[in-house]
PDB file of C-alpha atoms in Angstrom:
ATOM      1  CA  UNK T 119     110.638 104.069 137.330  1.00 33.00           C
ATOM      2  CA  UNK T 120     108.173 105.646 134.948  1.00 41.00           C
ATOM      3  CA  UNK T 121     104.836 103.985 134.338  1.00 43.00           C
ATOM      4  CA  UNK T 122     104.968 102.634 130.788  1.00 51.00           C
ATOM      5  CA  UNK T 123     101.238 103.234 130.393  1.00 52.00           C
ATOM      6  CA  UNK T 124     101.998 106.964 130.394  1.00 70.00           C
ATOM      7  CA  UNK T 125     104.360 106.703 127.407  1.00 90.00           C
ATOM      8  CA  UNK T 126     103.394 106.499 123.771  1.00 94.00           C
ATOM      9  CA  UNK T 127     105.140 103.132 123.505  1.00 95.00           C
ATOM     10  CA  UNK T 128     103.153 101.815 126.451  1.00 94.00           C
ATOM     11  CA  UNK T 129      99.925 103.138 124.937  1.00 95.00           C
ATOM     12  CA  UNK T 130     100.719 101.433 121.633  1.00 96.00           C
ATOM     13  CA  UNK T 131     101.480  98.128 123.330  1.00 96.00           C
ATOM     14  CA  UNK T 132      98.208  98.218 125.223  1.00 96.00           C
ATOM     15  CA  UNK T 133      96.159  99.250 122.190  1.00 97.00           C
ATOM     16  CA  UNK T 134      97.665  96.549 119.983  1.00 97.00           C
ATOM     17  CA  UNK T 135      97.888  93.640 122.424  1.00 96.00           C
ATOM     18  CA  UNK T 136      94.925  91.707 121.017  1.00 96.00           C
ATOM     19  CA  UNK T 137      95.960  92.299 117.392  1.00 96.00           C
ATOM     20  CA  UNK T 138      99.499  91.212 118.166  1.00 94.00           C
ATOM     21  CA  UNK T 139      98.183  87.940 119.549  1.00 94.00           C
ATOM     22  CA  UNK T 140      95.891  87.539 116.549  1.00 95.00           C
ATOM     23  CA  UNK T 141      98.678  87.943 113.971  1.00 94.00           C
ATOM     24  CA  UNK T 142     100.911  85.533 115.879  1.00 91.00           C
ATOM     25  CA  UNK T 143      98.098  82.971 115.950  1.00 91.00           C
ATOM     26  CA  UNK T 144      97.471  83.436 112.236  1.00 91.00           C
ATOM     27  CA  UNK T 145     101.074  83.263 111.065  1.00 90.00           C
ATOM     28  CA  UNK T 146     102.035  80.435 113.451  1.00 88.00           C
ATOM     29  CA  UNK T 147     105.699  81.326 113.255  1.00 83.00           C
ATOM     30  CA  UNK T 148     106.353  80.270 116.837  1.00 73.00           C
ATOM     31  CA  UNK T 149     105.607  76.646 115.974  1.00 68.00           C
ATOM     32  CA  UNK T 150     107.483  73.977 114.038  1.00 72.00           C
ATOM     33  CA  UNK T 151     107.444  75.299 110.475  1.00 81.00           C
ATOM     34  CA  UNK T 152     107.011  73.574 107.195  1.00 88.00           C
ATOM     35  CA  UNK T 153     108.590  75.133 104.165  1.00 91.00           C
ATOM     36  CA  UNK T 154     105.345  75.629 102.268  1.00 92.00           C
ATOM     37  CA  UNK T 155     103.853  77.664 105.115  1.00 91.00           C
ATOM     38  CA  UNK T 156     107.065  79.662 105.464  1.00 93.00           C
ATOM     39  CA  UNK T 157     106.981  80.412 101.740  1.00 94.00           C
ATOM     40  CA  UNK T 158     103.357  81.585 101.971  1.00 93.00           C
ATOM     41  CA  UNK T 159     104.242  83.902 104.846  1.00 95.00           C
ATOM     42  CA  UNK T 160     107.065  85.437 102.825  1.00 96.00           C
ATOM     43  CA  UNK T 161     104.782  85.991  99.829  1.00 97.00           C
ATOM     44  CA  UNK T 162     102.269  87.655 102.152  1.00 97.00           C
ATOM     45  CA  UNK T 163     104.874  90.086 103.406  1.00 97.00           C
ATOM     46  CA  UNK T 164     105.920  90.476  99.778  1.00 97.00           C
ATOM     47  CA  UNK T 165     102.418  91.716  99.038  1.00 97.00           C
ATOM     48  CA  UNK T 166     102.085  93.916 102.105  1.00 98.00           C
ATOM     49  CA  UNK T 167     105.416  95.628 102.682  1.00 98.00           C
ATOM     50  CA  UNK T 168     105.830  97.378  99.284  1.00 98.00           C
ATOM     51  CA  UNK T 169     102.266  98.735  99.429  1.00 97.00           C
ATOM     52  CA  UNK T 170     102.697  99.865 103.023  1.00 98.00           C
ATOM     53  CA  UNK T 171     106.015 101.604 102.331  1.00 98.00           C
ATOM     54  CA  UNK T 172     104.624 103.290  99.223  1.00 97.00           C
ATOM     55  CA  UNK T 173     101.697 104.639 101.223  1.00 97.00           C
ATOM     56  CA  UNK T 174     103.694 105.770 104.237  1.00 97.00           C
ATOM     57  CA  UNK T 175     106.962 107.135 102.862  1.00 97.00           C
ATOM     58  CA  UNK T 176     105.595 110.085 100.824  1.00 96.00           C
ATOM     59  CA  UNK T 177     103.697 111.266 103.893  1.00 96.00           C
ATOM     60  CA  UNK T 178     106.852 111.539 105.991  1.00 96.00           C
ATOM     61  CA  UNK T 179     108.604 114.883 106.278  1.00 95.00           C
ATOM     62  CA  UNK T 180     111.526 115.118 103.879  1.00 96.00           C
ATOM     63  CA  UNK T 181     113.993 115.065 106.798  1.00 96.00           C
ATOM     64  CA  UNK T 182     112.766 111.589 107.785  1.00 97.00           C
ATOM     65  CA  UNK T 183     112.612 109.931 104.377  1.00 96.00           C
ATOM     66  CA  UNK T 184     116.302 108.989 104.244  1.00 96.00           C
ATOM     67  CA  UNK T 185     116.068 107.667 107.804  1.00 97.00           C
ATOM     68  CA  UNK T 186     113.094 105.546 106.777  1.00 97.00           C
ATOM     69  CA  UNK T 187     114.869 104.253 103.669  1.00 97.00           C
ATOM     70  CA  UNK T 188     117.951 103.267 105.655  1.00 95.00           C
ATOM     71  CA  UNK T 189     115.946 100.940 107.885  1.00 95.00           C
ATOM     72  CA  UNK T 190     113.664  99.471 105.219  1.00 96.00           C
ATOM     73  CA  UNK T 191     113.675  95.659 105.128  1.00 96.00           C
ATOM     74  CA  UNK T 192     112.014  95.568 101.713  1.00 97.00           C
ATOM     75  CA  UNK T 193     115.316  94.835  99.884  1.00 97.00           C
ATOM     76  CA  UNK T 194     115.894  91.931 102.283  1.00 97.00           C
ATOM     77  CA  UNK T 195     112.416  90.594 101.606  1.00 97.00           C
ATOM     78  CA  UNK T 196     112.934  90.868  97.854  1.00 97.00           C
ATOM     79  CA  UNK T 197     116.224  88.975  98.250  1.00 97.00           C
ATOM     80  CA  UNK T 198     114.405  86.129 100.020  1.00 97.00           C
ATOM     81  CA  UNK T 199     111.711  85.894  97.370  1.00 97.00           C
ATOM     82  CA  UNK T 200     114.346  85.755  94.639  1.00 97.00           C
ATOM     83  CA  UNK T 201     116.416  83.166  96.515  1.00 96.00           C
ATOM     84  CA  UNK T 202     113.399  80.886  96.923  1.00 96.00           C
ATOM     85  CA  UNK T 203     111.942  81.503  93.471  1.00 97.00           C
ATOM     86  CA  UNK T 204     108.799  83.127  94.874  1.00 96.00           C
ATOM     87  CA  UNK T 205     106.644  86.058  93.822  1.00 96.00           C
ATOM     88  CA  UNK T 206     104.597  88.341  96.086  1.00 96.00           C
ATOM     89  CA  UNK T 207     101.110  87.043  96.727  1.00 95.00           C
ATOM     90  CA  UNK T 208      98.388  88.541  94.560  1.00 94.00           C
ATOM     91  CA  UNK T 209      95.916  90.246  96.875  1.00 94.00           C
ATOM     92  CA  UNK T 210      93.742  93.327  96.902  1.00 92.00           C
ATOM     93  CA  UNK T 211      95.703  96.414  97.977  1.00 94.00           C
ATOM     94  CA  UNK T 212      96.163  95.638 101.679  1.00 96.00           C
ATOM     95  CA  UNK T 213      96.580  99.259 102.750  1.00 97.00           C
ATOM     96  CA  UNK T 214      93.903 100.855 100.596  1.00 95.00           C
ATOM     97  CA  UNK T 215      91.865 101.788 103.673  1.00 93.00           C
ATOM     98  CA  UNK T 216      94.812 102.711 105.902  1.00 96.00           C
ATOM     99  CA  UNK T 217      94.358 106.309 107.024  1.00 93.00           C
ATOM    100  CA  UNK T 218      97.558 108.136 107.983  1.00 97.00           C
ATOM    101  CA  UNK T 219      96.490 111.750 108.469  1.00 95.00           C
ATOM    102  CA  UNK T 220      99.343 113.067 110.614  1.00 96.00           C
ATOM    103  CA  UNK T 221     102.863 112.360 111.831  1.00 96.00           C
ATOM    104  CA  UNK T 222     101.645 110.567 114.942  1.00 97.00           C
ATOM    105  CA  UNK T 223      99.688 108.135 112.788  1.00 98.00           C
ATOM    106  CA  UNK T 224     102.751 107.502 110.602  1.00 98.00           C
ATOM    107  CA  UNK T 225     104.804 106.529 113.622  1.00 98.00           C
ATOM    108  CA  UNK T 226     101.966 104.455 115.039  1.00 98.00           C
ATOM    109  CA  UNK T 227     101.881 102.503 111.795  1.00 98.00           C
ATOM    110  CA  UNK T 228     105.668 102.148 111.768  1.00 98.00           C
ATOM    111  CA  UNK T 229     105.540 100.720 115.282  1.00 97.00           C
ATOM    112  CA  UNK T 230     103.919  97.574 113.891  1.00 97.00           C
ATOM    113  CA  UNK T 231     106.601  96.818 111.299  1.00 96.00           C
ATOM    114  CA  UNK T 232     109.479  98.002 113.464  1.00 94.00           C
ATOM    115  CA  UNK T 233     108.346  95.774 116.300  1.00 91.00           C
ATOM    116  CA  UNK T 234     108.116  92.791 113.971  1.00 90.00           C
ATOM    117  CA  UNK T 235     111.864  93.061 113.349  1.00 89.00           C
ATOM    118  CA  UNK T 236     112.489  92.068 116.969  1.00 84.00           C
ATOM    119  CA  UNK T 237     110.335  88.960 116.657  1.00 84.00           C
ATOM    120  CA  UNK T 238     112.043  88.228 113.368  1.00 88.00           C
ATOM    121  CA  UNK T 239     115.262  87.402 115.212  1.00 85.00           C
ATOM    122  CA  UNK T 240     113.583  84.413 116.866  1.00 86.00           C
ATOM    123  CA  UNK T 241     112.151  83.234 113.551  1.00 90.00           C
ATOM    124  CA  UNK T 242     115.538  83.599 111.880  1.00 91.00           C
ATOM    125  CA  UNK T 243     117.120  81.347 114.483  1.00 89.00           C
ATOM    126  CA  UNK T 244     114.367  78.784 114.011  1.00 89.00           C
ATOM    127  CA  UNK T 245     114.606  78.575 110.214  1.00 91.00           C
ATOM    128  CA  UNK T 246     118.381  78.414 110.433  1.00 91.00           C
ATOM    129  CA  UNK T 247     118.160  75.507 112.870  1.00 89.00           C
ATOM    130  CA  UNK T 248     115.549  73.681 110.779  1.00 89.00           C
ATOM    131  CA  UNK T 249     116.750  74.305 107.251  1.00 92.00           C
ATOM    132  CA  UNK T 250     120.096  76.075 107.420  1.00 93.00           C
ATOM    133  CA  UNK T 251     118.557  79.240 105.992  1.00 93.00           C
ATOM    134  CA  UNK T 252     120.293  82.545 106.555  1.00 93.00           C
ATOM    135  CA  UNK T 253     120.469  86.032 105.057  1.00 93.00           C
ATOM    136  CA  UNK T 254     121.786  84.728 101.746  1.00 94.00           C
ATOM    137  CA  UNK T 255     119.391  81.865 101.083  1.00 95.00           C
ATOM    138  CA  UNK T 256     115.889  82.779 102.152  1.00 95.00           C
ATOM    139  CA  UNK T 257     115.875  84.293 105.651  1.00 95.00           C
ATOM    140  CA  UNK T 258     117.202  87.839 105.171  1.00 96.00           C
ATOM    141  CA  UNK T 259     113.881  89.512 106.034  1.00 96.00           C
ATOM    142  CA  UNK T 260     113.584  87.845 109.417  1.00 94.00           C
ATOM    143  CA  UNK T 261     117.308  88.063 110.104  1.00 93.00           C
ATOM    144  CA  UNK T 262     116.938  91.785 109.517  1.00 92.00           C
ATOM    145  CA  UNK T 263     119.905  93.760 110.740  1.00 90.00           C
ATOM    146  CA  UNK T 264     121.242  90.927 112.881  1.00 87.00           C
ATOM    147  CA  UNK T 265     123.157  92.213 115.919  1.00 87.00           C
ATOM    148  CA  UNK T 266     122.210  95.804 115.025  1.00 90.00           C
ATOM    149  CA  UNK T 267     118.455  95.131 115.303  1.00 90.00           C
ATOM    150  CA  UNK T 268     118.348  96.113 118.984  1.00 88.00           C
ATOM    151  CA  UNK T 269     120.085  99.415 118.325  1.00 93.00           C
ATOM    152  CA  UNK T 270     117.683 100.212 115.494  1.00 93.00           C
ATOM    153  CA  UNK T 271     114.735  99.477 117.769  1.00 94.00           C
ATOM    154  CA  UNK T 272     116.190 101.789 120.440  1.00 94.00           C
ATOM    155  CA  UNK T 273     116.594 104.505 117.794  1.00 95.00           C
ATOM    156  CA  UNK T 274     112.996 104.012 116.685  1.00 96.00           C
ATOM    157  CA  UNK T 275     111.738 104.280 120.252  1.00 94.00           C
ATOM    158  CA  UNK T 276     113.533 107.623 120.639  1.00 94.00           C
ATOM    159  CA  UNK T 277     112.091 108.896 117.356  1.00 95.00           C
ATOM    160  CA  UNK T 278     108.647 107.681 118.335  1.00 96.00           C
ATOM    161  CA  UNK T 279     108.700 109.558 121.624  1.00 93.00           C
ATOM    162  CA  UNK T 280     110.005 112.722 119.940  1.00 93.00           C
ATOM    163  CA  UNK T 281     107.789 112.744 116.857  1.00 95.00           C
ATOM    164  CA  UNK T 282     104.495 111.729 118.464  1.00 94.00           C
ATOM    165  CA  UNK T 283     104.786 114.002 121.449  1.00 82.00           C
ATOM    166  CA  UNK T 284     102.813 113.870 124.672  1.00 84.00           C
ATOM    167  CA  UNK T 285      99.323 115.106 123.841  1.00 90.00           C
ATOM    168  CA  UNK T 286      96.421 112.703 124.225  1.00 93.00           C
ATOM    169  CA  UNK T 287      95.248 113.500 120.692  1.00 95.00           C
ATOM    170  CA  UNK T 288      98.621 112.496 119.227  1.00 95.00           C
ATOM    171  CA  UNK T 289      98.700 109.267 121.207  1.00 95.00           C
ATOM    172  CA  UNK T 290      95.202 108.375 120.112  1.00 96.00           C
ATOM    173  CA  UNK T 291      96.149 109.020 116.485  1.00 97.00           C
ATOM    174  CA  UNK T 292      99.246 106.822 116.821  1.00 97.00           C
ATOM    175  CA  UNK T 293      97.276 104.024 118.477  1.00 97.00           C
ATOM    176  CA  UNK T 294      94.466 104.158 115.924  1.00 98.00           C
ATOM    177  CA  UNK T 295      96.960 103.886 113.061  1.00 98.00           C
ATOM    178  CA  UNK T 296      98.809 101.011 114.722  1.00 98.00           C
ATOM    179  CA  UNK T 297      95.574  99.070 115.233  1.00 98.00           C
ATOM    180  CA  UNK T 298      94.555  99.792 111.634  1.00 98.00           C
ATOM    181  CA  UNK T 299      97.954  98.589 110.396  1.00 98.00           C
ATOM    182  CA  UNK T 300      97.601  95.335 112.317  1.00 98.00           C
ATOM    183  CA  UNK T 301      94.114  94.948 110.843  1.00 97.00           C
ATOM    184  CA  UNK T 302      95.512  95.523 107.350  1.00 97.00           C
ATOM    185  CA  UNK T 303      98.175  92.866 107.956  1.00 97.00           C
ATOM    186  CA  UNK T 304      95.559  90.440 109.243  1.00 96.00           C
ATOM    187  CA  UNK T 305      93.375  91.080 106.213  1.00 96.00           C
ATOM    188  CA  UNK T 306      96.303  90.534 103.865  1.00 96.00           C
ATOM    189  CA  UNK T 307      97.357  87.265 105.478  1.00 96.00           C
ATOM    190  CA  UNK T 308      93.817  85.942 105.660  1.00 94.00           C
ATOM    191  CA  UNK T 309      93.776  86.252 101.869  1.00 93.00           C
ATOM    192  CA  UNK T 310      97.213  84.687 101.483  1.00 94.00           C
ATOM    193  CA  UNK T 311      96.685  81.845 103.923  1.00 90.00           C
ATOM    194  CA  UNK T 312      92.993  81.424 103.093  1.00 79.00           C
ATOM    195  CA  UNK T 313      92.115  81.704 106.751  1.00 52.00           C
ATOM    196  CA  UNK T 314      88.588  82.611 107.875  1.00 48.00           C
ATOM    197  CA  UNK T 315      87.935  85.972 109.438  1.00 43.00           C
ATOM    198  CA  UNK T 316      86.744  85.952 113.069  1.00 42.00           C
ATOM    199  CA  UNK T 317      83.164  86.422 111.824  1.00 42.00           C
ATOM    200  CA  UNK T 318      83.481  83.344 109.610  1.00 39.00           C
ATOM    201  CA  UNK T 319      85.287  81.143 112.108  1.00 36.00           C
TER     202      UNK T 319
END
């Protein structure tokens, strides 16, 4: 069995572990939800995802842009906002400082949003159990691609390994971008949820 720490995926998981815990603690989506909080979370993603996609997509090689478009959950998010009568939160550009200088950094950043699709399956089950929400009435973003989500994640993992490569420099670039993307998400949701930053807490 290969040591995961020697793979780019393992390096990303290690680099992002604290940020992953921080975003989970901030969003509180693993707890009993109330609808107002759920709505705020959706509006936060509504602010973040379009800006993130607009920053990342043009930097991808042309051969990968259709692949990226095919797996975008932005249309699902927009469907949820429309179904619930919500608008994206108004925040400062959440990715204005996100530096994506090379292909490794692009895939490091994508790791954050791609990985969130897996966790979304658990949230989708929870909101369906609590409120009867599904892909057609407010939970499309978290439902994602349903039974195909695992296959899409496997495809992403293969792309990640191929596109980032094995050099230490590429891994460091991917990890730095992933951490920066988590930080951008945290900054966005602290504005949306009016939560204090760690320095203010």
